[in-house]
Amino acid sequence: MSESTTVLISEEDLQKRIAEIGQQIRADIGDAPVVLLCVLKGAFPFLADLSRAIPGEVLVDFVQISSYDGEKSSTGVVKLKKDHDINIEGKHVVIVEDIIDTGLTITHLRELLMTRKPASLRVAAALNKFEARTHPAQVEYIGFDIPNKFVVGYGLDYKERYRQLPFVAVLEGATE
Ligand code: IMP
Ligand code: MG
């Protein structure tokens, strides 16, 4: 079977939902500047769209997490391969993630960032695989709940491919 993609969430539906989340974030945070912390690489399209959907002052910065192999991930320590530059102490921060799967990454990233004393810390995820959760994760803003299938597009990759697609698609026929 050759590799194929089937659209799961259209570009139009993504953009509509992100516009709502942007308004909601501004309503929740009030007039203060919002610091969006994009988790590289997968969250880059969501960061771009979300940053333009939040009225008022928005700052953007980036973190990248070093990935562990399957066995080591259970030790649960998140290490930053790239740290943010903006000092987040006393700031209203929103972590911008592509997808919440097991919940491990976001749980530990939240813990780490809390030690830096932001005024508030929230999580926005474009996609949520709620059936795959092994770690209870606090996620304030969810674009779409999706089934436990491997998806690509809108930043998500399979072997670094498909990130540029403006929609989310289920990938079929990929050889592991
Ligand atoms: P977790 O919540 O700690 O399991 O980590 C979620 C991460 O796994 C995401 O940031 C993605 O990089 C990756 N991931 C999970 N599900 C998918 C998928 O369906 N397609 C592509 N990457 C995925
Ligand atoms: Mg990711």
Short mmCIF file of C-alpha atoms and ligand atoms in Angstrom, two decimals:
data_model
loop_
_atom_site.label_atom_id
_atom_site.label_comp_id
_atom_site.label_asym_id
_atom_site.label_seq_id
_atom_site.Cartn_x
_atom_site.Cartn_y
_atom_site.Cartn_z
CA MET A 1 0.00 0.00 0.00
CA SER A 2 1.43 3.37 -0.92
CA GLU A 3 1.36 6.40 1.37
CA SER A 4 -1.78 8.52 1.19
CA THR A 5 -3.42 11.33 3.13
CA THR A 6 -7.10 11.85 3.89
CA VAL A 7 -8.19 15.28 5.09
CA LEU A 8 -9.45 15.22 8.68
CA ILE A 9 -9.69 18.96 9.46
CA SER A 10 -9.90 21.46 6.62
CA GLU A 11 -7.94 24.70 6.44
CA GLU A 12 -11.19 26.64 6.78
CA ASP A 13 -12.24 24.79 9.95
CA LEU A 14 -8.79 25.26 11.49
CA GLN A 15 -8.81 29.00 10.81
CA LYS A 16 -12.34 29.45 12.17
CA ARG A 17 -11.51 27.67 15.42
CA ILE A 18 -8.21 29.51 15.87
CA ALA A 19 -9.98 32.87 15.52
CA GLU A 20 -12.24 31.83 18.41
CA ILE A 21 -9.32 30.69 20.57
CA GLY A 22 -7.51 33.99 19.93
CA GLN A 23 -10.49 35.98 21.19
CA GLN A 24 -10.88 33.65 24.18
CA ILE A 25 -7.22 34.05 25.19
CA ARG A 26 -7.52 37.84 25.08
CA ALA A 27 -10.75 37.71 27.11
CA ASP A 28 -9.11 35.46 29.75
CA ILE A 29 -5.88 37.44 30.09
CA GLY A 30 -7.30 40.94 29.92
CA ASP A 31 -5.25 43.88 28.67
CA ALA A 32 -1.78 42.55 29.57
CA PRO A 33 0.74 41.43 26.95
CA VAL A 34 0.51 37.74 26.02
CA VAL A 35 3.72 35.73 25.62
CA LEU A 36 3.23 32.84 23.20
CA LEU A 37 5.83 30.10 23.65
CA CYS A 38 5.90 27.92 20.55
CA VAL A 39 7.07 24.34 21.00
CA LEU A 40 9.23 23.60 17.95
CA LYS A 41 8.98 22.28 15.42
CA GLY A 42 5.38 21.19 15.02
CA ALA A 43 3.59 24.23 16.47
CA PHE A 44 4.97 26.78 13.98
CA PRO A 45 1.83 27.18 11.80
CA PHE A 46 -0.41 27.30 14.88
CA LEU A 47 1.84 29.96 16.42
CA ALA A 48 1.67 32.08 13.26
CA ASP A 49 -2.13 31.87 13.04
CA LEU A 50 -2.81 32.18 16.77
CA SER A 51 -0.50 35.17 17.20
CA ARG A 52 -2.54 37.06 14.58
CA ALA A 53 -5.85 36.01 16.14
CA ILE A 54 -5.15 37.57 19.56
CA PRO A 55 -5.96 41.28 19.70
CA GLY A 56 -3.53 43.62 21.46
CA GLU A 57 0.06 43.07 22.52
CA VAL A 58 1.52 39.66 21.71
CA LEU A 59 5.14 38.52 22.08
CA VAL A 60 6.40 35.29 20.55
CA ASP A 61 9.25 33.03 21.54
CA PHE A 62 10.33 29.46 20.94
CA VAL A 63 11.38 26.39 22.88
CA GLN A 64 12.53 23.05 21.59
CA ILE A 65 12.43 19.90 23.65
CA SER A 66 15.02 17.17 23.29
CA SER A 67 13.24 13.95 22.45
CA TYR A 68 13.96 10.72 24.23
CA ASP A 69 13.46 7.24 22.86
CA GLY A 70 10.44 5.28 24.09
CA GLU A 71 12.15 3.72 27.08
CA LYS A 72 13.67 6.87 28.46
CA SER A 73 10.53 8.98 28.13
CA SER A 74 9.06 7.28 31.19
CA THR A 75 11.73 8.92 33.35
CA GLY A 76 9.71 12.02 32.60
CA VAL A 77 12.29 14.77 32.64
CA VAL A 78 11.86 17.35 29.90
CA LYS A 79 15.08 18.97 28.75
CA LEU A 80 15.14 22.04 26.58
CA LYS A 81 17.30 21.82 23.49
CA LYS A 82 16.42 25.46 22.83
CA ASP A 83 15.29 27.74 25.64
CA HIS A 84 13.20 30.91 25.29
CA ASP A 85 14.90 34.33 25.27
CA ILE A 86 12.14 36.42 26.84
CA ASN A 87 12.12 36.56 30.64
CA ILE A 88 8.68 35.17 31.54
CA GLU A 89 8.69 36.11 35.22
CA GLY A 90 5.49 38.06 35.95
CA LYS A 91 4.24 37.56 32.38
CA HIS A 92 1.09 35.90 31.06
CA VAL A 93 2.35 32.91 29.12
CA VAL A 94 0.59 30.54 26.74
CA ILE A 95 2.44 27.41 25.62
CA VAL A 96 1.57 26.73 21.98
CA GLU A 97 1.62 23.02 21.07
CA ASP A 98 0.73 21.14 17.91
CA ILE A 99 -0.81 18.09 19.54
CA ILE A 100 -1.29 16.56 22.98
CA ASP A 101 -0.84 12.80 22.74
CA THR A 102 0.20 10.96 25.91
CA GLY A 103 0.38 14.27 27.77
CA LEU A 104 3.90 13.59 29.02
CA THR A 105 5.65 16.44 27.20
CA ILE A 106 3.22 19.16 28.18
CA THR A 107 2.95 18.04 31.81
CA HIS A 108 6.69 18.32 32.31
CA LEU A 109 7.11 21.48 30.25
CA ARG A 110 4.45 23.16 32.37
CA GLU A 111 6.26 22.11 35.56
CA LEU A 112 9.56 23.44 34.27
CA LEU A 113 8.13 26.80 33.18
CA MET A 114 6.26 27.25 36.47
CA THR A 115 9.64 27.40 38.25
CA ARG A 116 10.25 30.61 36.27
CA LYS A 117 7.32 32.32 38.00
CA PRO A 118 5.05 33.54 35.18
CA ALA A 119 1.99 35.57 36.27
CA SER A 120 -0.08 32.86 34.60
CA LEU A 121 0.63 29.80 32.48
CA ARG A 122 -1.81 28.25 30.02
CA VAL A 123 -1.61 25.68 27.24
CA ALA A 124 -3.09 25.95 23.76
CA ALA A 125 -2.98 22.83 21.58
CA ALA A 126 -4.19 22.71 17.99
CA LEU A 127 -5.08 19.02 18.35
CA ASN A 128 -5.89 16.69 21.22
CA LYS A 129 -5.72 12.88 21.07
CA PHE A 130 -7.76 12.41 24.22
CA GLU A 131 -7.84 8.59 23.90
CA ALA A 132 -4.04 8.40 23.98
CA ARG A 133 -3.60 10.15 27.32
CA THR A 134 -1.40 8.35 29.86
CA HIS A 135 -0.59 11.48 31.89
CA PRO A 136 -3.42 13.76 33.02
CA ALA A 137 -2.59 17.03 31.30
CA GLN A 138 -4.06 20.44 31.93
CA VAL A 139 -4.89 22.04 28.55
CA GLU A 140 -6.86 25.29 28.57
CA TYR A 141 -7.43 25.72 24.82
CA ILE A 142 -7.99 22.86 22.38
CA GLY A 143 -8.52 23.34 18.67
CA PHE A 144 -9.96 19.91 17.90
CA ASP A 145 -10.31 16.56 19.63
CA ILE A 146 -9.20 13.87 17.19
CA PRO A 147 -9.23 10.05 17.19
CA ASN A 148 -6.10 8.11 18.07
CA LYS A 149 -4.75 7.96 14.51
CA PHE A 150 -1.47 9.16 13.08
CA VAL A 151 -2.00 12.57 11.55
CA VAL A 152 0.18 14.92 9.51
CA GLY A 153 -0.04 18.48 8.25
CA TYR A 154 -0.48 21.83 9.95
CA GLY A 155 3.03 21.43 11.40
CA LEU A 156 2.88 17.71 12.13
CA ASP A 157 5.32 15.48 10.30
CA TYR A 158 6.05 11.97 9.26
CA LYS A 159 9.84 11.76 8.93
CA GLU A 160 9.95 15.58 8.61
CA ARG A 161 7.53 15.57 5.67
CA TYR A 162 4.00 17.02 5.37
CA ARG A 163 4.50 19.88 7.88
CA GLN A 164 3.62 22.50 5.25
CA LEU A 165 0.11 21.22 4.52
CA PRO A 166 -2.51 23.85 5.51
CA PHE A 167 -4.91 21.11 6.74
CA VAL A 168 -4.71 18.10 9.07
CA ALA A 169 -4.81 14.69 7.41
CA VAL A 170 -4.73 11.06 8.47
CA LEU A 171 -1.67 9.29 7.04
CA GLU A 172 -2.21 5.80 5.71
CA GLY A 173 0.12 3.21 4.29
CA ALA A 174 3.28 4.62 5.86
CA THR A 175 5.97 2.05 6.53
CA GLU A 176 7.41 2.44 10.02
P1 IMP B 1 3.13 13.57 24.10
O1 IMP B 1 1.83 14.27 24.40
O2 IMP B 1 4.17 13.80 25.15
O3 IMP B 1 2.92 12.12 23.80
O4 IMP B 1 3.83 14.18 22.82
C1 IMP B 1 3.16 14.71 21.76
C2 IMP B 1 4.16 14.83 20.62
O5 IMP B 1 4.19 13.62 19.86
C3 IMP B 1 3.74 15.91 19.65
O6 IMP B 1 4.32 17.15 19.97
C4 IMP B 1 4.19 15.36 18.32
O7 IMP B 1 5.51 15.77 18.04
C5 IMP B 1 4.16 13.86 18.48
N1 IMP B 1 2.94 13.27 17.89
C6 IMP B 1 1.93 12.68 18.59
N2 IMP B 1 0.96 12.25 17.77
C7 IMP B 1 1.35 12.56 16.52
C8 IMP B 1 0.74 12.37 15.22
O8 IMP B 1 -0.37 11.81 15.04
N3 IMP B 1 1.45 12.83 14.14
C9 IMP B 1 2.66 13.45 14.27
N4 IMP B 1 3.26 13.64 15.47
C10 IMP B 1 2.61 13.20 16.59
MG MG B 2 5.72 18.53 19.09
#
